[in-house]
mmCIF file of C-alpha atoms and ligand atoms in Angstrom:
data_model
loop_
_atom_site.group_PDB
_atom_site.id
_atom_site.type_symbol
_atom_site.label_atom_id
_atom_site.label_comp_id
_atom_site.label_asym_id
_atom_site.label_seq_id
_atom_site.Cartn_x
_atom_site.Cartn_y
_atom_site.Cartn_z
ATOM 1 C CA UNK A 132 -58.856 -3.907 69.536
ATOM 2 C CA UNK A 133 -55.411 -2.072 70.048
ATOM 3 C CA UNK A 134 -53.972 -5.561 69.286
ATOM 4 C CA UNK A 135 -55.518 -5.457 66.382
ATOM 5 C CA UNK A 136 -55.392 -2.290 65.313
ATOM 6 C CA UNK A 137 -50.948 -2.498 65.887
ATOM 7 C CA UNK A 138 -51.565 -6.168 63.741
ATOM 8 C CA UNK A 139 -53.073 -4.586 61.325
ATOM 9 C CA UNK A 140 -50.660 -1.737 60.836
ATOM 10 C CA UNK A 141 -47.618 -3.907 60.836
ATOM 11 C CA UNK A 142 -49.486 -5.796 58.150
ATOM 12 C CA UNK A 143 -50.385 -3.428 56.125
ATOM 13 C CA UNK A 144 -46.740 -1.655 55.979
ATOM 14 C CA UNK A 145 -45.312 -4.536 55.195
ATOM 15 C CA UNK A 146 -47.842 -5.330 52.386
ATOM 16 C CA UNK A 147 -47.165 -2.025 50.932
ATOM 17 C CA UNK A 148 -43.918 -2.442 51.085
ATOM 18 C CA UNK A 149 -43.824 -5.739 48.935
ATOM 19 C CA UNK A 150 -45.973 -4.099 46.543
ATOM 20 C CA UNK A 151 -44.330 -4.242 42.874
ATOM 21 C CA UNK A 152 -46.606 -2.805 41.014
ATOM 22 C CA UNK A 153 -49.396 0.117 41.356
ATOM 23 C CA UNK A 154 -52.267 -2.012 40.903
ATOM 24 C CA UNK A 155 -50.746 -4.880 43.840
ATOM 25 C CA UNK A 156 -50.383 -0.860 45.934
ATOM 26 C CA UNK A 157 -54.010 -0.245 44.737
ATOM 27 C CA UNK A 158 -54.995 -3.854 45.947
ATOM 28 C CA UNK A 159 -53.352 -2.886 49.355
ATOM 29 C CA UNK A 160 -55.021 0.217 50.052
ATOM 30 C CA UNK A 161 -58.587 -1.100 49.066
ATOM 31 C CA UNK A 162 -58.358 -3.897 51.974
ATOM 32 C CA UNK A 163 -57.077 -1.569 54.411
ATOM 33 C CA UNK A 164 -58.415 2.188 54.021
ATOM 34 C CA UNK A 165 -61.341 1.138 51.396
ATOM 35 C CA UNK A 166 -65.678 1.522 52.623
ATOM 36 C CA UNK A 167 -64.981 -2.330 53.317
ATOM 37 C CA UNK A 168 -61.420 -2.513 54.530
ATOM 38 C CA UNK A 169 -59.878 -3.684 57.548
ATOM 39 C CA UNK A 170 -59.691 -0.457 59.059
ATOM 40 C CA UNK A 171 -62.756 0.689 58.402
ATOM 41 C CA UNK A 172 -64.096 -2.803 59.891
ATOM 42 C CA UNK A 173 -62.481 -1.632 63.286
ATOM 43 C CA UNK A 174 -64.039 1.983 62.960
ATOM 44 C CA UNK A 175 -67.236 0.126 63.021
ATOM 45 C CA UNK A 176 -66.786 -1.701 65.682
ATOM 46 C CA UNK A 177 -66.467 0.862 68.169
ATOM 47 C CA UNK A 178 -70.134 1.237 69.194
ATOM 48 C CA UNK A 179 -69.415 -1.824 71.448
ATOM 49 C CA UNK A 180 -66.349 -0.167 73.530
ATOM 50 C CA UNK A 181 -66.669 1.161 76.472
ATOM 51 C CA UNK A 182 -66.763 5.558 76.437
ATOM 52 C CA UNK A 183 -63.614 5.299 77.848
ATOM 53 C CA UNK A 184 -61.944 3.028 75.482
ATOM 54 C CA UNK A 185 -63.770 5.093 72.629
ATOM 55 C CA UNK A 186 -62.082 7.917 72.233
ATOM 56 C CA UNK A 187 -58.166 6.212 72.638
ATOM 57 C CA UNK A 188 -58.872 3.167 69.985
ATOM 58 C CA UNK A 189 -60.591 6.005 67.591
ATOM 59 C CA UNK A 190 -57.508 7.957 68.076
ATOM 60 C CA UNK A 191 -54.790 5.034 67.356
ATOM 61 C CA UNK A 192 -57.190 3.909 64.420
ATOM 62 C CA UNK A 193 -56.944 7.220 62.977
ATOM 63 C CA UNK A 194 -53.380 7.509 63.699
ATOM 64 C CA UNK A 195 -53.072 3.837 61.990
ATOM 65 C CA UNK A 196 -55.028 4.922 59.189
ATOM 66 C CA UNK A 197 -52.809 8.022 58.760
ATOM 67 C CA UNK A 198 -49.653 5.966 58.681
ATOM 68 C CA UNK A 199 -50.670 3.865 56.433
ATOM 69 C CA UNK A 200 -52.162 5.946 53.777
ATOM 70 C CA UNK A 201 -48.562 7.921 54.115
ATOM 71 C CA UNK A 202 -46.710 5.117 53.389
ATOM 72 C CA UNK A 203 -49.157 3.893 50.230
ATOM 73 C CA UNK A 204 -48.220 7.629 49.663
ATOM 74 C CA UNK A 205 -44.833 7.504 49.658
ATOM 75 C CA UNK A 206 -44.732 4.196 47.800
ATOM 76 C CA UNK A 207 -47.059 5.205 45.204
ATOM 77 C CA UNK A 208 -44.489 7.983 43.815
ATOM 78 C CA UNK A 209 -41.485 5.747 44.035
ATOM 79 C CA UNK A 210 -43.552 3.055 41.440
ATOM 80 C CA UNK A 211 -44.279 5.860 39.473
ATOM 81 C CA UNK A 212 -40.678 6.971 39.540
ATOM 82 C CA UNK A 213 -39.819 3.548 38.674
ATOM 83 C CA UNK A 214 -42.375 2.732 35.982
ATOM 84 C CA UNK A 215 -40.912 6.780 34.468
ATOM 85 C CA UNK A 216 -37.704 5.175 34.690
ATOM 86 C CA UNK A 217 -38.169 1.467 32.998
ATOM 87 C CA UNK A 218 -40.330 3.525 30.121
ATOM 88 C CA UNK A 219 -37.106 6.149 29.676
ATOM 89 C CA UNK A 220 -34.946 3.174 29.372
ATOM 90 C CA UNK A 221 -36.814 1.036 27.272
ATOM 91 C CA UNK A 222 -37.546 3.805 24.772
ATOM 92 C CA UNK A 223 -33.952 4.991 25.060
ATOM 93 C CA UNK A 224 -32.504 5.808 21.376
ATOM 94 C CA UNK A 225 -29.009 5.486 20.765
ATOM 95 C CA UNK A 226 -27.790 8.374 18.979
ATOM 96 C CA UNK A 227 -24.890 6.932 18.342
ATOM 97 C CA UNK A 228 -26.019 4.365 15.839
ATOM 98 C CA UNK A 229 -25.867 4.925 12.209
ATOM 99 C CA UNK A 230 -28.904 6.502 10.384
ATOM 100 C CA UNK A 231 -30.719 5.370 7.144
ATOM 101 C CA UNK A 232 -29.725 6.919 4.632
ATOM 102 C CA UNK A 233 -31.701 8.527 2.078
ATOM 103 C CA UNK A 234 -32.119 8.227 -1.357
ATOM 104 C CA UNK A 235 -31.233 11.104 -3.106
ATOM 105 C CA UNK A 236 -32.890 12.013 -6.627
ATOM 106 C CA UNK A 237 -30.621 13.466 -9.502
ATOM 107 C CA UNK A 238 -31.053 14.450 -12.883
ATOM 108 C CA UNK A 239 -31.686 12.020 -15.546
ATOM 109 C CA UNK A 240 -28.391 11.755 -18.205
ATOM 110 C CA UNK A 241 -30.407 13.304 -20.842
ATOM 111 C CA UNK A 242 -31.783 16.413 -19.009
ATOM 112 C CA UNK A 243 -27.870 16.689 -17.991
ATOM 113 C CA UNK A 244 -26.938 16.845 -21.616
ATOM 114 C CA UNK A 245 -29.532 19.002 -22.730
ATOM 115 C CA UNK A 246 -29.231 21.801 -19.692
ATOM 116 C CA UNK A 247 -25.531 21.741 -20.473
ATOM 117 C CA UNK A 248 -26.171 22.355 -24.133
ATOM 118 C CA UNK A 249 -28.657 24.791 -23.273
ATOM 119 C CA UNK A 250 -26.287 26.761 -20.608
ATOM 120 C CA UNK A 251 -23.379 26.770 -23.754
ATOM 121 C CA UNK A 252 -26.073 28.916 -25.659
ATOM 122 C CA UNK A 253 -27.886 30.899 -23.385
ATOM 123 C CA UNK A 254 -24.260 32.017 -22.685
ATOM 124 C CA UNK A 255 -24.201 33.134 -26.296
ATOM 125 C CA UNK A 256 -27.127 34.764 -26.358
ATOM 126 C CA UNK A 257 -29.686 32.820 -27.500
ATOM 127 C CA UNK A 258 -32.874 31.902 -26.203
ATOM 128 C CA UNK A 259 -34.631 28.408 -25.367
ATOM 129 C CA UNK A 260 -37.861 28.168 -27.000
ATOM 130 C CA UNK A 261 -39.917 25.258 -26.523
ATOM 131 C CA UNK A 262 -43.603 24.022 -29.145
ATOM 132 C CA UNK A 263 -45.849 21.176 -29.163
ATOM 133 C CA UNK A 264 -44.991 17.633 -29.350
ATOM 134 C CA UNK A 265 -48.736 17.124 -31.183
ATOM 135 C CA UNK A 266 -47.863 19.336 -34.178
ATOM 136 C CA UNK A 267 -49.952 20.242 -37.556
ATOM 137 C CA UNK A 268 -48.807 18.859 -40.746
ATOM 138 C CA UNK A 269 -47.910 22.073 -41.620
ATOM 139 C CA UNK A 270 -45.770 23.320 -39.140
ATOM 140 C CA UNK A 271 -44.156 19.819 -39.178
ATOM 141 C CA UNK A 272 -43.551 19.756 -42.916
ATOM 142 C CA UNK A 273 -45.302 22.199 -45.319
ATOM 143 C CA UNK A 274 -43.899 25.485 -43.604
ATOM 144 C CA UNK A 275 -40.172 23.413 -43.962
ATOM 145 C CA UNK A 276 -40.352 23.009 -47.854
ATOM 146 C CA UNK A 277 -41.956 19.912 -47.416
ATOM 147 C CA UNK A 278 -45.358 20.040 -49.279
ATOM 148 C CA UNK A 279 -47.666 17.210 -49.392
ATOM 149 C CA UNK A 280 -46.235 14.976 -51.179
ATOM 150 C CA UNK A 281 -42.834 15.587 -51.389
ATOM 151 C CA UNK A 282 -40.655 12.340 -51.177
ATOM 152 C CA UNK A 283 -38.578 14.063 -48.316
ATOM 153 C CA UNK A 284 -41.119 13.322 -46.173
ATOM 154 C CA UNK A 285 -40.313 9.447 -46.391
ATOM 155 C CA UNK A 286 -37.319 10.356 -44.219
ATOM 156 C CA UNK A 287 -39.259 10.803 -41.349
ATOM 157 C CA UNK A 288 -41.657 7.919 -40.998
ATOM 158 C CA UNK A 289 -44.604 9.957 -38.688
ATOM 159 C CA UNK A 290 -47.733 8.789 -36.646
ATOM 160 C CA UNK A 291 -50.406 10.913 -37.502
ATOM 161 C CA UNK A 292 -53.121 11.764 -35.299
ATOM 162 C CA UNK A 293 -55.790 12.866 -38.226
ATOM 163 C CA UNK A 294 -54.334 13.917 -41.882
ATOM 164 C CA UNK A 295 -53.551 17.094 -40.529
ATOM 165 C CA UNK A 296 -51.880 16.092 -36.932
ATOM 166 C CA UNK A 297 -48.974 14.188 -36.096
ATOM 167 C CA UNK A 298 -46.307 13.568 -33.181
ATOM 168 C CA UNK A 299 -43.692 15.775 -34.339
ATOM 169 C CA UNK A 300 -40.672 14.091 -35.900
ATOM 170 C CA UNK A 301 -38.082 16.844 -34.926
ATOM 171 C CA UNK A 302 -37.776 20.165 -33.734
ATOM 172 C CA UNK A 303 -37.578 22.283 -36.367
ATOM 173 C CA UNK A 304 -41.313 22.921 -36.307
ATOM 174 C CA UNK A 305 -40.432 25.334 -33.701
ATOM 175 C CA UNK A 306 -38.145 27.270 -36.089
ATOM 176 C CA UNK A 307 -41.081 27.962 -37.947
ATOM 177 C CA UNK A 308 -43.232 28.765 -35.114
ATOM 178 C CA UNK A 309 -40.801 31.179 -33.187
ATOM 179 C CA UNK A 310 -39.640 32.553 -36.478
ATOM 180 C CA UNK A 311 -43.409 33.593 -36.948
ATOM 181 C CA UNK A 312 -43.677 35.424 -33.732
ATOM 182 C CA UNK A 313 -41.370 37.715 -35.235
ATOM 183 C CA UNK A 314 -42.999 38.526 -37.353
ATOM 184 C CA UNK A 315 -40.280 39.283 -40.175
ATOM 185 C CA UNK A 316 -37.736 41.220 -37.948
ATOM 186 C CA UNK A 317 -34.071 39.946 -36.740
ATOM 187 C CA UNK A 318 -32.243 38.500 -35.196
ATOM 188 C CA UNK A 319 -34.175 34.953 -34.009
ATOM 189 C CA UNK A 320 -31.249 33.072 -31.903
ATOM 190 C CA UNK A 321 -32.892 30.199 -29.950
ATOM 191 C CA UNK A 322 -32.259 26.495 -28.734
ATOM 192 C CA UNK A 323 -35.133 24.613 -28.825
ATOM 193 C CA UNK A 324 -35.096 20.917 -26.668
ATOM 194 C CA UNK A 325 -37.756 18.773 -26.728
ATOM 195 C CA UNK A 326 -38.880 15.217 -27.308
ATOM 196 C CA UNK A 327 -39.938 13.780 -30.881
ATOM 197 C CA UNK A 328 -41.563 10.752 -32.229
ATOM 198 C CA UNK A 329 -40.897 8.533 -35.359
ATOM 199 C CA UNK A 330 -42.512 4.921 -36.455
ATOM 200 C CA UNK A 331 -39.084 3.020 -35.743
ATOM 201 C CA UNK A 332 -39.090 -0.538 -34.598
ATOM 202 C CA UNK A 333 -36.786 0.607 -31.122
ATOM 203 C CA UNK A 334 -33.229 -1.321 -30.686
ATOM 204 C CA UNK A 335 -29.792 -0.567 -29.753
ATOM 205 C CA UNK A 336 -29.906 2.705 -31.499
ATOM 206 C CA UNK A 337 -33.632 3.340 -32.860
ATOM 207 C CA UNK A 338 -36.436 4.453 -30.450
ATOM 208 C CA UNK A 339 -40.067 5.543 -31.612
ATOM 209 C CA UNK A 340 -39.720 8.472 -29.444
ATOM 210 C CA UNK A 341 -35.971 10.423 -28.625
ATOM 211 C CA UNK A 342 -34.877 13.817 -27.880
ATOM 212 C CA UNK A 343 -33.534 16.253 -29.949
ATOM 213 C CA UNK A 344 -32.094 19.803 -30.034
ATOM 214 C CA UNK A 345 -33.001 22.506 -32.430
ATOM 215 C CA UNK A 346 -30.648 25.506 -32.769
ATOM 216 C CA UNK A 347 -31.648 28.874 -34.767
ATOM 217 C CA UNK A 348 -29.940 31.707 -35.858
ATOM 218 C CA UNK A 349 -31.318 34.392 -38.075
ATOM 219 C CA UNK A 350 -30.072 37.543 -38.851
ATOM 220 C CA UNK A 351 -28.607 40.318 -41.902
ATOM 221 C CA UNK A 352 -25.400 38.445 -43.269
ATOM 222 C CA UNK A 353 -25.466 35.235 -41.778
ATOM 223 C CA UNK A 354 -23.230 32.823 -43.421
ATOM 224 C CA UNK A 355 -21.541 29.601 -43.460
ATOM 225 C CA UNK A 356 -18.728 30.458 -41.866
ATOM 226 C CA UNK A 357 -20.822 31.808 -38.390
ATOM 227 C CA UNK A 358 -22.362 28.242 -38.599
ATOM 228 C CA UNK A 359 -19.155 26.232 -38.960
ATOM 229 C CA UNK A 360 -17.733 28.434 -35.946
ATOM 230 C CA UNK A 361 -21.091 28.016 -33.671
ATOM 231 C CA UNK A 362 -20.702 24.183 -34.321
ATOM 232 C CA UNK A 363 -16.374 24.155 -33.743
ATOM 233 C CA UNK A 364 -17.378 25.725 -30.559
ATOM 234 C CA UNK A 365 -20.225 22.706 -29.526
ATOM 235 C CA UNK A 366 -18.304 20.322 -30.709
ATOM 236 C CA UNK A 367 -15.194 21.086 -28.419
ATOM 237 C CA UNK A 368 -17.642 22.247 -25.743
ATOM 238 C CA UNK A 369 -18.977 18.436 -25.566
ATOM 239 C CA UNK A 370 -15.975 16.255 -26.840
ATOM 240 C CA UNK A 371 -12.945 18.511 -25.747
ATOM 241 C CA UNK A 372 -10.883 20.889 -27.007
ATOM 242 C CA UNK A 373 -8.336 18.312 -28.966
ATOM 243 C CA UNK A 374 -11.526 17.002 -31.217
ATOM 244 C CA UNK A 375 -11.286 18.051 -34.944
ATOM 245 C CA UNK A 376 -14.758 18.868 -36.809
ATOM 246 C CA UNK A 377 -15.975 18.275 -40.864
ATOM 247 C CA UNK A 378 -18.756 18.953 -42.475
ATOM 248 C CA UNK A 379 -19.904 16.704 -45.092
ATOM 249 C CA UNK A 380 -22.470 18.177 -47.890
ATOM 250 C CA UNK A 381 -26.295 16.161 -47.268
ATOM 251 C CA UNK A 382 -29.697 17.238 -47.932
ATOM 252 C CA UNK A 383 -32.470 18.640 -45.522
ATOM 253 C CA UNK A 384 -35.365 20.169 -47.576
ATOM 254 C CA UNK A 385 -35.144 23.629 -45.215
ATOM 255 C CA UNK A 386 -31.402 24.168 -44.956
ATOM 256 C CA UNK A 387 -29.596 24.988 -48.394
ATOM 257 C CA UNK A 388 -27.022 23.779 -48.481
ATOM 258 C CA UNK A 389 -27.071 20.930 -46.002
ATOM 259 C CA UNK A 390 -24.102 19.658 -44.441
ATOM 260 C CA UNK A 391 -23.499 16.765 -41.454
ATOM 261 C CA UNK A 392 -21.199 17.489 -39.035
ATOM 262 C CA UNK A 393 -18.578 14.890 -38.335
ATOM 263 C CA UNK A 394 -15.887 15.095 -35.103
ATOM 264 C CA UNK A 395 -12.878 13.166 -35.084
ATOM 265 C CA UNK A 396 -12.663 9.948 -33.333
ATOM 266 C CA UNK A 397 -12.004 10.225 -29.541
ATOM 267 C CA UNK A 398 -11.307 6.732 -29.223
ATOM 268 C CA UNK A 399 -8.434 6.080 -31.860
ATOM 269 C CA UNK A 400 -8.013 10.140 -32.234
ATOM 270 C CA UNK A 401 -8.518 9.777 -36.099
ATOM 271 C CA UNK A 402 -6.910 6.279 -37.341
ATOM 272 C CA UNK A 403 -9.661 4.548 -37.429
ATOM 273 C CA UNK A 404 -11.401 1.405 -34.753
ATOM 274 C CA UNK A 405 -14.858 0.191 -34.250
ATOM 275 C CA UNK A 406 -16.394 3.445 -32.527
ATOM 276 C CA UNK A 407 -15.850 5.490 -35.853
ATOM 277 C CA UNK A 408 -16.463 2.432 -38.200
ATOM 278 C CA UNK A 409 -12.360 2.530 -39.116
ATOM 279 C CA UNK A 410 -13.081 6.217 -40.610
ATOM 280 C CA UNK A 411 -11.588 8.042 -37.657
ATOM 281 C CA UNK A 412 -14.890 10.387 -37.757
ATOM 282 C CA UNK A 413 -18.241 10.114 -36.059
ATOM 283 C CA UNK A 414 -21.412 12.121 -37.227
ATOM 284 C CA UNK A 415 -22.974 14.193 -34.446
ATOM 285 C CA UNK A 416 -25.396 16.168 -36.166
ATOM 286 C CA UNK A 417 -27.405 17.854 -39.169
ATOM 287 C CA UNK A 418 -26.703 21.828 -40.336
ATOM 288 C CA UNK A 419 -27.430 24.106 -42.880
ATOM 289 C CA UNK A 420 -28.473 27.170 -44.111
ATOM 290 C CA UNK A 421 -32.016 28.291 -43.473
ATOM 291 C CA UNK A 422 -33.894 27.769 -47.028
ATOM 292 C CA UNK A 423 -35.220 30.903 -48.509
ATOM 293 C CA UNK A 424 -38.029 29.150 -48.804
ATOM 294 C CA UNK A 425 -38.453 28.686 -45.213
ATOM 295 C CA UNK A 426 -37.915 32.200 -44.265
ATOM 296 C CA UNK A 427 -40.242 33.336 -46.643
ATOM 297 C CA UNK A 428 -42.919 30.866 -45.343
ATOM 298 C CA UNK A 429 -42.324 32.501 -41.688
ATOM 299 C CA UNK A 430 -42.776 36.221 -43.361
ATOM 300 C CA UNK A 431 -38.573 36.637 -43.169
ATOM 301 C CA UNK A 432 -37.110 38.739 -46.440
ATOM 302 C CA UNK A 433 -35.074 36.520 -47.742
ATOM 303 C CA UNK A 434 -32.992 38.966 -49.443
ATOM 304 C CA UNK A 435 -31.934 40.826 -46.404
ATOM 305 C CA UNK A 436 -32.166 38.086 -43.985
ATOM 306 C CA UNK A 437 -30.477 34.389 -43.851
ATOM 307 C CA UNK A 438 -29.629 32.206 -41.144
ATOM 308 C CA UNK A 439 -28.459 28.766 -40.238
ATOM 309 C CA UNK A 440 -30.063 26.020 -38.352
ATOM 310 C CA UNK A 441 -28.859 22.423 -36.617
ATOM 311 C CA UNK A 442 -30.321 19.556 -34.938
ATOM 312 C CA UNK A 443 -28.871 17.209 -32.849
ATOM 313 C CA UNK A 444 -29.827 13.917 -30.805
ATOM 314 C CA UNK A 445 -28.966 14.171 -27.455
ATOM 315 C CA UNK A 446 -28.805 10.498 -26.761
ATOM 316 C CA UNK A 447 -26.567 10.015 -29.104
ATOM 317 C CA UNK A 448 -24.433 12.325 -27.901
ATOM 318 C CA UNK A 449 -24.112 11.118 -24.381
ATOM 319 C CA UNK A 450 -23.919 7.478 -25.862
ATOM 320 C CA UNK A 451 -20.762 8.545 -27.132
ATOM 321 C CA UNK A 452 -19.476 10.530 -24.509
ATOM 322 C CA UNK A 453 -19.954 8.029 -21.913
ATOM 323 C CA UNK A 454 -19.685 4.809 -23.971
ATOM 324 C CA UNK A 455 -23.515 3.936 -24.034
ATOM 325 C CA UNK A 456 -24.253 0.639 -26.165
ATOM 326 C CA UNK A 457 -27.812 0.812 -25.913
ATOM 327 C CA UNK A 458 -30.831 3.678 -26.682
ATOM 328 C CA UNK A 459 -33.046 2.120 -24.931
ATOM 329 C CA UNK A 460 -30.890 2.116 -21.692
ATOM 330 C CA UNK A 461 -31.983 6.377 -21.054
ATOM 331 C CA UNK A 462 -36.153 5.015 -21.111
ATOM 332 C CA UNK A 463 -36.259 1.850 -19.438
ATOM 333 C CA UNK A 464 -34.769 3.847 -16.439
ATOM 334 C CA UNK A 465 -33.231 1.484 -14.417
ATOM 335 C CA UNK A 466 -31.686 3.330 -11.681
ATOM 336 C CA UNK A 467 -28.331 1.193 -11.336
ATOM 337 C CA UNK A 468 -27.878 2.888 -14.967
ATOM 338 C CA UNK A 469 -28.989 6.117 -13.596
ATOM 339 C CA UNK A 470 -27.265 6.910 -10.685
ATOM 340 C CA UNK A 471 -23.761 6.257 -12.436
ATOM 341 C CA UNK A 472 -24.673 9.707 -14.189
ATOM 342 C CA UNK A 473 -26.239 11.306 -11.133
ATOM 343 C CA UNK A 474 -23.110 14.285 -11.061
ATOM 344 C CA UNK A 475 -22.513 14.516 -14.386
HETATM 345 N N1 LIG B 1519 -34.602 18.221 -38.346
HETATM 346 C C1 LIG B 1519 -33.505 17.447 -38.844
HETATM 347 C C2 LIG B 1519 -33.728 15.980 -38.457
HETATM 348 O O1 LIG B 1519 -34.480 15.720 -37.563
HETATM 349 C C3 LIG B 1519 -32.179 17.942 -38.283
HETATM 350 C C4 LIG B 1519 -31.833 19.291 -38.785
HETATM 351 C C5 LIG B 1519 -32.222 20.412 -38.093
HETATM 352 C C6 LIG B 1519 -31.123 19.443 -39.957
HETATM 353 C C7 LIG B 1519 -31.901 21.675 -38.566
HETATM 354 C C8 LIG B 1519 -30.801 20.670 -40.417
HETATM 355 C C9 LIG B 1519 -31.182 21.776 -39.723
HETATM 356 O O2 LIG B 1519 -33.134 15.106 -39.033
#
């Protein structure tokens, strides 16, 4: 049985030595140590030794039994030291390699061009003032000297909602609307962006619904001259302080008189090319002095009050100033087209 029980041992270290894995470790200690295991076979077989033998083959078994169950022990923590060690290295992460990167968002050209022309006058004092994109007929027309009827109104082809609502077609409805807050008292100064809507078949340069950008200025002794200044100053502002303006007489129904506002062509500085249709000047925007009319209808005294007003398209305004052939280019969003403009 001694023989044996020395067999055995040698056995079994060796076993658990070889063992590569926990479960072949687990395998070992089950045939030696476990209820049916070697071992355990010896332990009981020792009813049939003599009381001599009993107590010295009981105490080599348990030494035997000892040693082993040290060394699955000891073996046991180096696999799991080992199995710690494959996991850390197959998981490793190389901080050395290059990340992802990110996309990063930016403002859309247009918002660009409008928060710029906003921040020019804010930092004169004015005030942004924003109204409803589904406006009444009346604050789209009637309170602009446009009464039903009136064949101005064919300038501005509208979808209407019901007779009396429509998309707006500009901003000036918001003239009306902020100059009614007031409630007859000076001065009104505000900027008013927002996007309008008009039944145009969209190409290169028409689109049923654009941007535009209302400015307002009403006060005692406002005159031509304070709107022709205001509008030197955008005009320089956006094209650069070598760019010339003109103003050309036209006709709004609410401003009297009307006038367009021309700059000077950037591109041949005034000869005359393609951009400026070989008249060296490109029209920006429409002006004008507020119609007494108009003041009245928004409870202004037109005798002691008068003001100017302009409106302006910002998409054409960054078409020009970043050669943009195409409207349509700032809604179908592409973002090869939009990024270019990302730090403008
Ligand atoms: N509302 C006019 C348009 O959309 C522009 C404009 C605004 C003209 C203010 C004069 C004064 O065409």
């Amino acid at each position: 049985m001694k023989e044996r029980l020395q067999t055995l041992k040698q056995e079994a270290l060796d076993q658990v030595n070889s063992a590569s894995d926990q479960r072949a470790l687990q395998d070992v200690k089950v045939y030696y140590l476990g209820k049916k295991g070697q071992i355990t076979d010896v332990l009981k077989g020792m009813g049939k030794l003599s009381k001599e033998e009993r107590p010295v083959v009981g105490q080599l078994a348990n030494e035997v039994r000892d040693e082993i169950t040290e060394a699955i022990e000891t073996k046991q923590q180096t696999l799991e030291k080992q199995a710690i060690e494959k996991q850390l290295q197959e998981e490793a992460v190389d901080v050395t390699l290059p990340g992802k990167p990110s996309q990063i968002g930016g403002s859309h050209l247009l918002m660009s061009v409008i928060r710029d022309i906003e921040d020019l006058f804010t930092s004169m004092g004015y005030q942004v003032a924003e109204g409803p994109e589904v406006e009444t007929d009346y604050y789209n027309f009637e309170a602009l000297n446009l009464p039903k009827g009136h064949p101005a109104r064919d300038m501005q082809d509208s979808f209407y909602i019901t007779e009396e609502l429509l998309m707006r077609t500009h901003t000036s409805p918001v003239q009306a609307r902020t100059m009614n807050k007031h409630e007859g008292k000076g001065p009104v100064k505000i900027i008013c962006p927002g996007k309008v809507y008009r039944r145009d078949t969209d190409d290169a340069t028409h689109s049923h619904q654009f941007t535009q950008i209302e400015g307002l200025y009403v006060d005692e002794n406002i005159r031509m001259s304070d709107l022709k200044g205001t509008l030197n100053v955008l005009a320089k502002h956006l094209f650069g302080e070598d760019r010339e303006i003109r103003l050309r007489p036209s006709f709004f129904p609410f401003t009297e008189p009307s006038v367009e506002m021309d700059i000077s062509c950037k591109v041949c500085g005034g000869d005359g090319c393609s951009v400026c249709k070989k008249t060296g000047w490109i029209e920006i925007l429409g002006a004008g002095l507020v119609h007494p009319n108009v003041l009245e209808m928004a409870g202004f005294d037109s005798n002691k009050y008068s003001g100017f007003a302009f409106g302006m398209g910002p998409e054409r305004i960054a078409m020009l100033k970043y050669g943009i052939e195409d409207i349509r280019h700032f809604y179908t969003n592409d973002v090869r087209f939009l990024k270019q403009f990302h730090r403008v």
